[in-house]
Amino acid sequence: MPEMTFEVRWPDDSTQRCYSPSMVMHDYLSTGADYTVAEFLDLSSRALAEASDRVRAKYGFECASAADTRARIRNTANQFPLDAVITITTMHPELEQS
């Protein structure tokens, strides 16, 4: 299962590197895109849940790293207003363009 990382720039200009066990993050987020904290919480939570479901379907158990990433994102997001803006600075690997 192809895993990936993505980086978030928070409203205070700090960055956070995040892990996903699946490339499904590309279905929810885009490199260079801005999201409100509320949107990012929703999208990243749904994407990481789907990624964890894919791990469960393949291996028979949820991905603890996806749950940890969700918790880390939620903990950091709690420091900011829900309407503050974050940016996805990188997603690696990027999707191949066809």
mmCIF file with all atom_site columns, C-alpha atoms in Angstrom:
data_model
loop_
_atom_site.group_PDB
_atom_site.id
_atom_site.type_symbol
_atom_site.label_atom_id
_atom_site.label_alt_id
_atom_site.label_comp_id
_atom_site.label_asym_id
_atom_site.label_entity_id
_atom_site.label_seq_id
_atom_site.pdbx_PDB_ins_code
_atom_site.Cartn_x
_atom_site.Cartn_y
_atom_site.Cartn_z
_atom_site.occupancy
_atom_site.B_iso_or_equiv
_atom_site.pdbx_formal_charge
_atom_site.auth_seq_id
_atom_site.auth_comp_id
_atom_site.auth_asym_id
_atom_site.auth_atom_id
_atom_site.pdbx_PDB_model_num
ATOM 1  C CA . MET A 1 1  ? 0.000   0.000  0.000   1.00 0.00 ? 1  MET A CA 1
ATOM 2  C CA . PRO A 1 2  ? 1.624   3.287  -1.031  1.00 0.00 ? 2  PRO A CA 1
ATOM 3  C CA . GLU A 1 3  ? 2.069   5.613  1.914   1.00 0.00 ? 3  GLU A CA 1
ATOM 4  C CA . MET A 1 4  ? 2.644   9.341  1.769   1.00 0.00 ? 4  MET A CA 1
ATOM 5  C CA . THR A 1 5  ? 3.435   12.452 3.760   1.00 0.00 ? 5  THR A CA 1
ATOM 6  C CA . PHE A 1 6  ? 1.962   15.923 3.552   1.00 0.00 ? 6  PHE A CA 1
ATOM 7  C CA . GLU A 1 7  ? 2.934   19.177 5.199   1.00 0.00 ? 7  GLU A CA 1
ATOM 8  C CA . VAL A 1 8  ? 0.610   21.804 6.646   1.00 0.00 ? 8  VAL A CA 1
ATOM 9  C CA . ARG A 1 9  ? 1.487   25.456 7.225   1.00 0.00 ? 9  ARG A CA 1
ATOM 10 C CA . TRP A 1 10 ? -0.606  26.634 10.162  1.00 0.00 ? 10 TRP A CA 1
ATOM 11 C CA . PRO A 1 11 ? -1.884  30.219 10.613  1.00 0.00 ? 11 PRO A CA 1
ATOM 12 C CA . ASP A 1 12 ? 1.131   31.073 12.835  1.00 0.00 ? 12 ASP A CA 1
ATOM 13 C CA . ASP A 1 13 ? 3.504   29.987 9.990   1.00 0.00 ? 13 ASP A CA 1
ATOM 14 C CA . SER A 1 14 ? 4.581   26.842 11.846  1.00 0.00 ? 14 SER A CA 1
ATOM 15 C CA . THR A 1 15 ? 4.613   23.655 9.785   1.00 0.00 ? 15 THR A CA 1
ATOM 16 C CA . GLN A 1 16 ? 3.589   20.128 10.616  1.00 0.00 ? 16 GLN A CA 1
ATOM 17 C CA . ARG A 1 17 ? 4.596   17.046 8.663   1.00 0.00 ? 17 ARG A CA 1
ATOM 18 C CA . CYS A 1 18 ? 1.847   14.437 8.578   1.00 0.00 ? 18 CYS A CA 1
ATOM 19 C CA . TYR A 1 19 ? 1.699   10.776 7.562   1.00 0.00 ? 19 TYR A CA 1
ATOM 20 C CA . SER A 1 20 ? -0.950  8.817  5.690   1.00 0.00 ? 20 SER A CA 1
ATOM 21 C CA . PRO A 1 21 ? -0.828  5.078  5.000   1.00 0.00 ? 21 PRO A CA 1
ATOM 22 C CA . SER A 1 22 ? -2.552  5.715  1.663   1.00 0.00 ? 22 SER A CA 1
ATOM 23 C CA . MET A 1 23 ? -2.356  8.108  -1.271  1.00 0.00 ? 23 MET A CA 1
ATOM 24 C CA . VAL A 1 24 ? -6.090  8.787  -0.739  1.00 0.00 ? 24 VAL A CA 1
ATOM 25 C CA . MET A 1 25 ? -5.100  12.166 0.753   1.00 0.00 ? 25 MET A CA 1
ATOM 26 C CA . HIS A 1 26 ? -4.810  13.401 -2.846  1.00 0.00 ? 26 HIS A CA 1
ATOM 27 C CA . ASP A 1 27 ? -8.570  12.853 -3.214  1.00 0.00 ? 27 ASP A CA 1
ATOM 28 C CA . TYR A 1 28 ? -9.225  15.333 -0.393  1.00 0.00 ? 28 TYR A CA 1
ATOM 29 C CA . LEU A 1 29 ? -6.355  17.861 -0.339  1.00 0.00 ? 29 LEU A CA 1
ATOM 30 C CA . SER A 1 30 ? -4.153  19.596 -2.900  1.00 0.00 ? 30 SER A CA 1
ATOM 31 C CA . THR A 1 31 ? -0.619  20.928 -2.724  1.00 0.00 ? 31 THR A CA 1
ATOM 32 C CA . GLY A 1 32 ? -0.616  24.716 -2.516  1.00 0.00 ? 32 GLY A CA 1
ATOM 33 C CA . ALA A 1 33 ? -4.296  24.897 -1.603  1.00 0.00 ? 33 ALA A CA 1
ATOM 34 C CA . ASP A 1 34 ? -5.636  26.958 1.277   1.00 0.00 ? 34 ASP A CA 1
ATOM 35 C CA . TYR A 1 35 ? -8.333  25.660 3.623   1.00 0.00 ? 35 TYR A CA 1
ATOM 36 C CA . THR A 1 36 ? -9.919  27.030 6.736   1.00 0.00 ? 36 THR A CA 1
ATOM 37 C CA . VAL A 1 37 ? -8.973  25.133 9.861   1.00 0.00 ? 37 VAL A CA 1
ATOM 38 C CA . ALA A 1 38 ? -12.541 23.778 9.980   1.00 0.00 ? 38 ALA A CA 1
ATOM 39 C CA . GLU A 1 39 ? -12.342 22.552 6.365   1.00 0.00 ? 39 GLU A CA 1
ATOM 40 C CA . PHE A 1 40 ? -8.928  21.013 6.940   1.00 0.00 ? 40 PHE A CA 1
ATOM 41 C CA . LEU A 1 41 ? -10.094 19.208 10.062  1.00 0.00 ? 41 LEU A CA 1
ATOM 42 C CA . ASP A 1 42 ? -13.054 17.760 8.176   1.00 0.00 ? 42 ASP A CA 1
ATOM 43 C CA . LEU A 1 43 ? -11.181 16.822 4.995   1.00 0.00 ? 43 LEU A CA 1
ATOM 44 C CA . SER A 1 44 ? -8.100  15.394 6.674   1.00 0.00 ? 44 SER A CA 1
ATOM 45 C CA . SER A 1 45 ? -10.211 13.434 9.166   1.00 0.00 ? 45 SER A CA 1
ATOM 46 C CA . ARG A 1 46 ? -12.307 11.876 6.385   1.00 0.00 ? 46 ARG A CA 1
ATOM 47 C CA . ALA A 1 47 ? -9.219  11.127 4.287   1.00 0.00 ? 47 ALA A CA 1
ATOM 48 C CA . LEU A 1 48 ? -7.324  9.531  7.173   1.00 0.00 ? 48 LEU A CA 1
ATOM 49 C CA . ALA A 1 49 ? -10.394 7.464  8.119   1.00 0.00 ? 49 ALA A CA 1
ATOM 50 C CA . GLU A 1 50 ? -10.590 6.201  4.535   1.00 0.00 ? 50 GLU A CA 1
ATOM 51 C CA . ALA A 1 51 ? -6.853  5.476  4.545   1.00 0.00 ? 51 ALA A CA 1
ATOM 52 C CA . SER A 1 52 ? -7.226  3.519  7.778   1.00 0.00 ? 52 SER A CA 1
ATOM 53 C CA . ASP A 1 53 ? -10.186 1.614  6.298   1.00 0.00 ? 53 ASP A CA 1
ATOM 54 C CA . ARG A 1 54 ? -7.990  0.628  3.360   1.00 0.00 ? 54 ARG A CA 1
ATOM 55 C CA . VAL A 1 55 ? -5.375  -0.718 5.776   1.00 0.00 ? 55 VAL A CA 1
ATOM 56 C CA . ARG A 1 56 ? -8.099  -2.644 7.645   1.00 0.00 ? 56 ARG A CA 1
ATOM 57 C CA . ALA A 1 57 ? -9.403  -4.128 4.376   1.00 0.00 ? 57 ALA A CA 1
ATOM 58 C CA . LYS A 1 58 ? -5.929  -5.290 3.369   1.00 0.00 ? 58 LYS A CA 1
ATOM 59 C CA . TYR A 1 59 ? -4.415  -6.315 6.718   1.00 0.00 ? 59 TYR A CA 1
ATOM 60 C CA . GLY A 1 60 ? -7.386  -6.838 9.041   1.00 0.00 ? 60 GLY A CA 1
ATOM 61 C CA . PHE A 1 61 ? -6.628  -3.979 11.465  1.00 0.00 ? 61 PHE A CA 1
ATOM 62 C CA . GLU A 1 62 ? -6.791  -0.194 11.506  1.00 0.00 ? 62 GLU A CA 1
ATOM 63 C CA . CYS A 1 63 ? -3.710  1.939  11.006  1.00 0.00 ? 63 CYS A CA 1
ATOM 64 C CA . ALA A 1 64 ? -2.545  3.330  14.348  1.00 0.00 ? 64 ALA A CA 1
ATOM 65 C CA . SER A 1 65 ? -0.383  5.886  12.535  1.00 0.00 ? 65 SER A CA 1
ATOM 66 C CA . ALA A 1 66 ? -3.423  7.334  10.759  1.00 0.00 ? 66 ALA A CA 1
ATOM 67 C CA . ALA A 1 67 ? -5.189  7.682  14.114  1.00 0.00 ? 67 ALA A CA 1
ATOM 68 C CA . ASP A 1 68 ? -2.090  9.344  15.564  1.00 0.00 ? 68 ASP A CA 1
ATOM 69 C CA . THR A 1 69 ? -1.926  11.773 12.634  1.00 0.00 ? 69 THR A CA 1
ATOM 70 C CA . ARG A 1 70 ? -5.615  12.661 13.127  1.00 0.00 ? 70 ARG A CA 1
ATOM 71 C CA . ALA A 1 71 ? -4.994  13.319 16.817  1.00 0.00 ? 71 ALA A CA 1
ATOM 72 C CA . ARG A 1 72 ? -1.899  15.447 16.151  1.00 0.00 ? 72 ARG A CA 1
ATOM 73 C CA . ILE A 1 73 ? -3.791  17.513 13.561  1.00 0.00 ? 73 ILE A CA 1
ATOM 74 C CA . ARG A 1 74 ? -6.747  17.978 15.935  1.00 0.00 ? 74 ARG A CA 1
ATOM 75 C CA . ASN A 1 75 ? -4.457  19.002 18.811  1.00 0.00 ? 75 ASN A CA 1
ATOM 76 C CA . THR A 1 76 ? -2.655  21.586 16.690  1.00 0.00 ? 76 THR A CA 1
ATOM 77 C CA . ALA A 1 77 ? -5.874  22.882 15.117  1.00 0.00 ? 77 ALA A CA 1
ATOM 78 C CA . ASN A 1 78 ? -7.341  23.546 18.568  1.00 0.00 ? 78 ASN A CA 1
ATOM 79 C CA . GLN A 1 79 ? -4.851  26.409 18.903  1.00 0.00 ? 79 GLN A CA 1
ATOM 80 C CA . PHE A 1 80 ? -6.475  28.380 16.066  1.00 0.00 ? 80 PHE A CA 1
ATOM 81 C CA . PRO A 1 81 ? -9.879  29.842 15.188  1.00 0.00 ? 81 PRO A CA 1
ATOM 82 C CA . LEU A 1 82 ? -11.897 27.577 12.889  1.00 0.00 ? 82 LEU A CA 1
ATOM 83 C CA . ASP A 1 83 ? -11.983 30.295 10.198  1.00 0.00 ? 83 ASP A CA 1
ATOM 84 C CA . ALA A 1 84 ? -8.172  30.760 10.188  1.00 0.00 ? 84 ALA A CA 1
ATOM 85 C CA . VAL A 1 85 ? -6.441  29.605 7.009   1.00 0.00 ? 85 VAL A CA 1
ATOM 86 C CA . ILE A 1 86 ? -3.905  26.805 6.576   1.00 0.00 ? 86 ILE A CA 1
ATOM 87 C CA . THR A 1 87 ? -1.955  25.826 3.462   1.00 0.00 ? 87 THR A CA 1
ATOM 88 C CA . ILE A 1 88 ? -0.927  22.385 2.245   1.00 0.00 ? 88 ILE A CA 1
ATOM 89 C CA . THR A 1 89 ? 2.694   23.066 1.318   1.00 0.00 ? 89 THR A CA 1
ATOM 90 C CA . THR A 1 90 ? 3.760   19.632 0.074   1.00 0.00 ? 90 THR A CA 1
ATOM 91 C CA . MET A 1 91 ? 2.364   16.201 -0.635  1.00 0.00 ? 91 MET A CA 1
ATOM 92 C CA . HIS A 1 92 ? 4.835   13.436 -1.306  1.00 0.00 ? 92 HIS A CA 1
ATOM 93 C CA . PRO A 1 93 ? 4.762   11.571 -3.494  1.00 0.00 ? 93 PRO A CA 1
ATOM 94 C CA . GLU A 1 94 ? 2.819   13.798 -5.836  1.00 0.00 ? 94 GLU A CA 1
ATOM 95 C CA . LEU A 1 95 ? 0.265   12.235 -8.137  1.00 0.00 ? 95 LEU A CA 1
ATOM 96 C CA . GLU A 1 96 ? 1.467   11.332 -11.587 1.00 0.00 ? 96 GLU A CA 1
ATOM 97 C CA . GLN A 1 97 ? -0.078  13.562 -14.242 1.00 0.00 ? 97 GLN A CA 1
ATOM 98 C CA . SER A 1 98 ? -1.504  11.666 -17.200 1.00 0.00 ? 98 SER A CA 1
#
